[in-house]
Amino acid sequence: MDITNVFLWATFAFVALTTIRPRLERYAPLSGIALVIATVMSLALTRTFDYFPTAERAFEFFTADPARVGRGALIGGLYGVIFLLWFAGSIFSALDERERGGVRMAPVALAGAIVTAMGFTLGSGILWVAAARAGRPGGIEPGAAQLLYDLNLVMTANVLTVGLAVFIGAAGIGSLRTRLFPNWFGWASLAMTAGLLTPVHYIFEGMAFIWIGAVSILLYRHGGKTSDATSLYKAADPVGAG
């Protein structure tokens, strides 16, 4: 079975089961882990590791195996985005129930996740179009291949970085205000946000997916419930250390 079909059915099953069956709703935060898996798989297939390559290099990238590049773009830009938004819903729910008055970080975090999803979608869409054209009669010209590769690089980096900074920063501030997670985790989130806004943002983009995986596990350990305003904090930091 093609790997894209595997992700298709896995995504459909996960979303459907965690929505329709209340007993399985507690697994919804694990969509963050699914997002990390989809992103790693997408990178492994697309292999977009060159930074502003030559026209010849970009042409070779798209024409060597356009089907592989297309599959990777589809996994990251479609299924990965669905898991991202599902995960953002868990963050929103956990923060929203704990915030009482004042500046509300839950909707800001959700907005950041939506911008992040746009970055994934735009970049992957560009890759998919270029790969699809490379696999059709007439192919793709080296100049066009270079332009589309660079456009994917810039669009993804700019939009994704801004979205992740807002998403993680708002979640960090909200956590510090509500003690959703340990204080050190909230401060680490803010430090990561600052890193995302520096010239070495690409390093922190990788770390952001570690953050997503950690938050996913913390929320799952809580069972997906949000009735106790400090229970997540206690679950993550049983001795009460800030």
CSV table of C-alpha atoms in Angstrom, one decimal:
chain,number,residue,atom,x,y,z
A,1,MET,CA,0.0,0.0,0.0
A,2,ASP,CA,1.3,3.5,-0.9
A,3,ILE,CA,2.4,5.4,2.2
A,4,THR,CA,0.1,8.3,1.4
A,5,ASN,CA,-2.8,5.9,1.6
A,6,VAL,CA,-1.6,4.8,5.0
A,7,PHE,CA,-1.5,8.4,6.3
A,8,LEU,CA,-4.9,9.0,4.7
A,9,TRP,CA,-6.6,6.2,6.6
A,10,ALA,CA,-4.6,6.8,9.8
A,11,THR,CA,-5.7,10.5,9.8
A,12,PHE,CA,-9.3,9.7,9.0
A,13,ALA,CA,-9.4,7.0,11.7
A,14,PHE,CA,-7.7,9.2,14.4
A,15,VAL,CA,-9.9,12.2,13.7
A,16,ALA,CA,-13.1,10.2,13.5
A,17,LEU,CA,-12.5,8.1,16.6
A,18,THR,CA,-11.4,10.9,18.9
A,19,THR,CA,-14.4,13.0,17.8
A,20,ILE,CA,-17.3,10.4,17.6
A,21,ARG,CA,-16.4,8.3,20.6
A,22,PRO,CA,-16.1,10.2,23.9
A,23,ARG,CA,-14.1,7.5,25.6
A,24,LEU,CA,-11.3,8.0,22.9
A,25,GLU,CA,-11.3,11.8,23.2
A,26,ARG,CA,-8.5,11.6,25.7
A,27,TYR,CA,-6.2,10.5,22.9
A,28,ALA,CA,-6.8,13.7,20.9
A,29,PRO,CA,-3.6,15.4,22.3
A,30,LEU,CA,-1.5,12.6,20.8
A,31,SER,CA,-2.2,14.3,17.5
A,32,GLY,CA,1.0,16.2,18.3
A,33,ILE,CA,3.0,13.0,18.2
A,34,ALA,CA,1.3,12.2,14.9
A,35,LEU,CA,2.3,15.6,13.6
A,36,VAL,CA,5.9,15.0,14.5
A,37,ILE,CA,5.8,11.6,12.7
A,38,ALA,CA,4.2,13.1,9.6
A,39,THR,CA,6.8,15.9,9.5
A,40,VAL,CA,9.7,13.5,9.8
A,41,MET,CA,8.3,11.3,7.1
A,42,SER,CA,7.7,14.3,4.9
A,43,LEU,CA,11.3,15.5,5.3
A,44,ALA,CA,12.6,12.0,4.7
A,45,LEU,CA,10.7,11.8,1.4
A,46,THR,CA,11.2,15.4,0.1
A,47,ARG,CA,14.8,15.8,1.3
A,48,THR,CA,14.6,19.6,0.9
A,49,PHE,CA,18.0,20.2,2.6
A,50,ASP,CA,19.7,22.4,0.0
A,51,TYR,CA,19.7,26.1,0.7
A,52,PHE,CA,19.1,28.1,-2.5
A,53,PRO,CA,20.5,25.5,-4.8
A,54,THR,CA,21.7,26.1,-8.4
A,55,ALA,CA,19.2,25.7,-11.2
A,56,GLU,CA,20.7,22.4,-12.2
A,57,ARG,CA,20.6,21.1,-8.7
A,58,ALA,CA,16.9,22.1,-8.3
A,59,PHE,CA,16.1,20.5,-11.6
A,60,GLU,CA,17.7,17.3,-10.5
A,61,PHE,CA,15.9,17.4,-7.2
A,62,PHE,CA,12.4,17.5,-8.9
A,63,THR,CA,13.1,15.2,-11.8
A,64,ALA,CA,15.1,12.4,-10.1
A,65,ASP,CA,12.0,11.0,-8.4
A,66,PRO,CA,9.0,13.4,-8.7
A,67,ALA,CA,6.6,10.8,-7.2
A,68,ARG,CA,8.6,10.6,-4.0
A,69,VAL,CA,8.7,14.4,-3.7
A,70,GLY,CA,5.0,14.6,-4.3
A,71,ARG,CA,4.2,12.0,-1.7
A,72,GLY,CA,6.4,13.8,0.9
A,73,ALA,CA,4.7,17.1,0.1
A,74,LEU,CA,1.2,15.6,0.5
A,75,ILE,CA,2.0,14.0,3.8
A,76,GLY,CA,3.4,17.2,5.3
A,77,GLY,CA,1.0,19.7,3.7
A,78,LEU,CA,-2.2,17.8,4.1
A,79,TYR,CA,-2.1,15.1,6.8
A,80,GLY,CA,0.5,16.9,8.9
A,81,VAL,CA,-1.7,20.0,8.9
A,82,ILE,CA,-4.8,18.1,10.0
A,83,PHE,CA,-2.8,16.7,13.0
A,84,LEU,CA,-1.4,20.2,13.7
A,85,LEU,CA,-4.9,21.8,13.9
A,86,TRP,CA,-6.2,18.9,16.0
A,87,PHE,CA,-3.3,19.3,18.4
A,88,ALA,CA,-3.9,23.1,18.5
A,89,GLY,CA,-7.5,22.4,19.5
A,90,SER,CA,-6.2,20.4,22.6
A,91,ILE,CA,-3.9,23.3,23.6
A,92,PHE,CA,-6.8,25.8,23.1
A,93,SER,CA,-9.1,23.7,25.2
A,94,ALA,CA,-6.6,23.3,28.1
A,95,LEU,CA,-5.7,27.0,28.2
A,96,ASP,CA,-9.2,28.4,27.6
A,97,GLU,CA,-10.7,26.6,30.6
A,98,ARG,CA,-8.0,27.9,32.9
A,99,GLU,CA,-7.9,31.5,31.8
A,100,ARG,CA,-10.1,33.8,33.8
A,101,GLY,CA,-10.3,37.4,32.5
A,102,GLY,CA,-7.4,39.5,31.3
A,103,VAL,CA,-5.4,38.8,28.2
A,104,ARG,CA,-6.5,35.4,26.8
A,105,MET,CA,-3.7,33.4,25.3
A,106,ALA,CA,-5.8,30.5,24.1
A,107,PRO,CA,-7.1,32.2,21.0
A,108,VAL,CA,-3.7,33.8,20.3
A,109,ALA,CA,-2.1,30.3,20.4
A,110,LEU,CA,-4.7,28.9,18.1
A,111,ALA,CA,-4.1,31.8,15.7
A,112,GLY,CA,-0.4,31.0,15.7
A,113,ALA,CA,-1.2,27.3,14.9
A,114,ILE,CA,-3.4,28.4,12.0
A,115,VAL,CA,-0.5,30.5,10.6
A,116,THR,CA,1.8,27.6,11.1
A,117,ALA,CA,-0.6,25.4,9.2
A,118,MET,CA,-0.6,27.9,6.4
A,119,GLY,CA,3.2,27.7,6.2
A,120,PHE,CA,3.0,24.0,5.9
A,121,THR,CA,0.3,24.1,3.2
A,122,LEU,CA,1.9,26.8,1.1
A,123,GLY,CA,5.4,25.3,1.1
A,124,SER,CA,4.1,21.7,0.5
A,125,GLY,CA,1.7,23.0,-2.2
A,126,ILE,CA,4.6,24.6,-4.1
A,127,LEU,CA,6.6,21.4,-3.9
A,128,TRP,CA,3.7,19.2,-5.0
A,129,VAL,CA,3.0,21.4,-8.0
A,130,ALA,CA,6.7,21.4,-9.1
A,131,ALA,CA,7.0,17.6,-8.6
A,132,ALA,CA,3.7,17.0,-10.5
A,133,ARG,CA,4.9,19.2,-13.4
A,134,ALA,CA,8.3,17.4,-13.5
A,135,GLY,CA,6.5,14.1,-13.8
A,136,ARG,CA,4.3,15.2,-16.7
A,137,PRO,CA,5.1,15.3,-20.4
A,138,GLY,CA,7.2,18.3,-21.2
A,139,GLY,CA,8.6,18.3,-17.7
A,140,ILE,CA,9.9,21.4,-15.9
A,141,GLU,CA,12.6,23.9,-16.9
A,142,PRO,CA,15.7,24.3,-14.7
A,143,GLY,CA,14.9,27.9,-14.1
A,144,ALA,CA,11.3,27.1,-13.1
A,145,ALA,CA,12.5,24.3,-10.8
A,146,GLN,CA,15.0,26.7,-9.1
A,147,LEU,CA,12.3,29.4,-8.6
A,148,LEU,CA,9.7,27.0,-7.2
A,149,TYR,CA,12.3,25.4,-4.9
A,150,ASP,CA,13.4,28.8,-3.6
A,151,LEU,CA,9.8,29.9,-3.2
A,152,ASN,CA,9.0,26.8,-1.1
A,153,LEU,CA,12.0,27.5,1.0
A,154,VAL,CA,11.2,31.2,1.7
A,155,MET,CA,7.5,30.8,2.1
A,156,THR,CA,7.8,27.9,4.4
A,157,ALA,CA,10.6,29.5,6.5
A,158,ASN,CA,8.9,32.9,6.9
A,159,VAL,CA,5.3,31.8,7.5
A,160,LEU,CA,6.1,28.8,9.5
A,161,THR,CA,8.6,30.7,11.8
A,162,VAL,CA,6.1,33.4,12.6
A,163,GLY,CA,3.3,30.9,13.2
A,164,LEU,CA,5.4,28.8,15.5
A,165,ALA,CA,6.7,31.8,17.4
A,166,VAL,CA,3.2,33.0,18.1
A,167,PHE,CA,1.9,29.5,18.9
A,168,ILE,CA,4.6,28.5,21.3
A,169,GLY,CA,5.0,32.0,22.8
A,170,ALA,CA,1.3,32.3,23.5
A,171,ALA,CA,1.1,28.8,25.0
A,172,GLY,CA,4.2,29.6,27.1
A,173,ILE,CA,2.7,32.8,28.5
A,174,GLY,CA,-0.7,31.1,29.0
A,175,SER,CA,1.1,28.3,30.9
A,176,LEU,CA,2.9,30.7,33.2
A,177,ARG,CA,-0.3,32.6,33.9
A,178,THR,CA,-2.4,29.4,34.6
A,179,ARG,CA,0.3,26.9,35.7
A,180,LEU,CA,-0.8,24.6,33.0
A,181,PHE,CA,2.7,23.3,32.8
A,182,PRO,CA,5.7,23.7,35.1
A,183,ASN,CA,7.1,27.2,35.2
A,184,TRP,CA,10.4,26.1,33.7
A,185,PHE,CA,8.5,24.7,30.7
A,186,GLY,CA,6.8,28.0,30.2
A,187,TRP,CA,10.0,30.0,30.4
A,188,ALA,CA,11.7,27.5,28.0
A,189,SER,CA,8.8,28.1,25.6
A,190,LEU,CA,9.4,31.8,25.7
A,191,ALA,CA,13.2,31.2,25.1
A,192,MET,CA,12.3,29.1,22.1
A,193,THR,CA,10.0,31.8,20.8
A,194,ALA,CA,12.9,34.3,21.0
A,195,GLY,CA,15.1,31.9,19.1
A,196,LEU,CA,12.6,31.5,16.4
A,197,LEU,CA,12.8,35.2,15.7
A,198,THR,CA,16.6,35.2,15.2
A,199,PRO,CA,18.7,34.4,12.1
A,200,VAL,CA,19.2,30.9,13.3
A,201,HIS,CA,15.5,30.2,13.5
A,202,TYR,CA,15.9,27.0,11.5
A,203,ILE,CA,17.6,25.4,14.6
A,204,PHE,CA,14.6,26.3,16.8
A,205,GLU,CA,12.1,25.1,14.2
A,206,GLY,CA,13.5,21.6,14.8
A,207,MET,CA,13.3,22.1,18.5
A,208,ALA,CA,9.7,23.3,18.2
A,209,PHE,CA,8.7,19.8,17.1
A,210,ILE,CA,10.3,18.4,20.2
A,211,TRP,CA,8.2,20.9,22.2
A,212,ILE,CA,5.1,19.7,20.4
A,213,GLY,CA,5.9,16.1,21.2
A,214,ALA,CA,6.4,17.0,24.9
A,215,VAL,CA,3.2,19.0,25.2
A,216,SER,CA,1.3,16.2,23.5
A,217,ILE,CA,2.5,13.7,26.1
A,218,LEU,CA,1.8,16.0,29.0
A,219,LEU,CA,-1.7,16.7,27.8
A,220,TYR,CA,-2.3,13.0,27.2
A,221,ARG,CA,-1.1,12.1,30.7
A,222,HIS,CA,-3.7,14.4,32.0
A,223,GLY,CA,-6.3,12.3,30.1
A,224,GLY,CA,-7.5,15.1,27.9
A,225,LYS,CA,-9.5,16.6,30.8
A,226,THR,CA,-9.4,20.2,31.9
A,227,SER,CA,-11.4,20.4,35.1
A,228,ASP,CA,-8.5,20.9,37.5
A,229,ALA,CA,-6.7,24.2,36.9
A,230,THR,CA,-3.4,22.9,38.4
A,231,SER,CA,-3.6,19.1,37.7
A,232,LEU,CA,-1.4,19.3,34.6
A,233,TYR,CA,1.2,21.2,36.5
A,234,LYS,CA,1.2,18.7,39.3
A,235,ALA,CA,1.3,15.7,36.8
A,236,ALA,CA,4.4,17.2,35.2
A,237,ASP,CA,6.0,18.4,38.4
A,238,PRO,CA,4.9,16.2,41.3
A,239,VAL,CA,7.2,17.9,43.8
A,240,GLY,CA,5.8,21.3,43.0
A,241,ALA,CA,9.1,22.8,41.8
A,242,GLY,CA,8.7,25.9,39.7
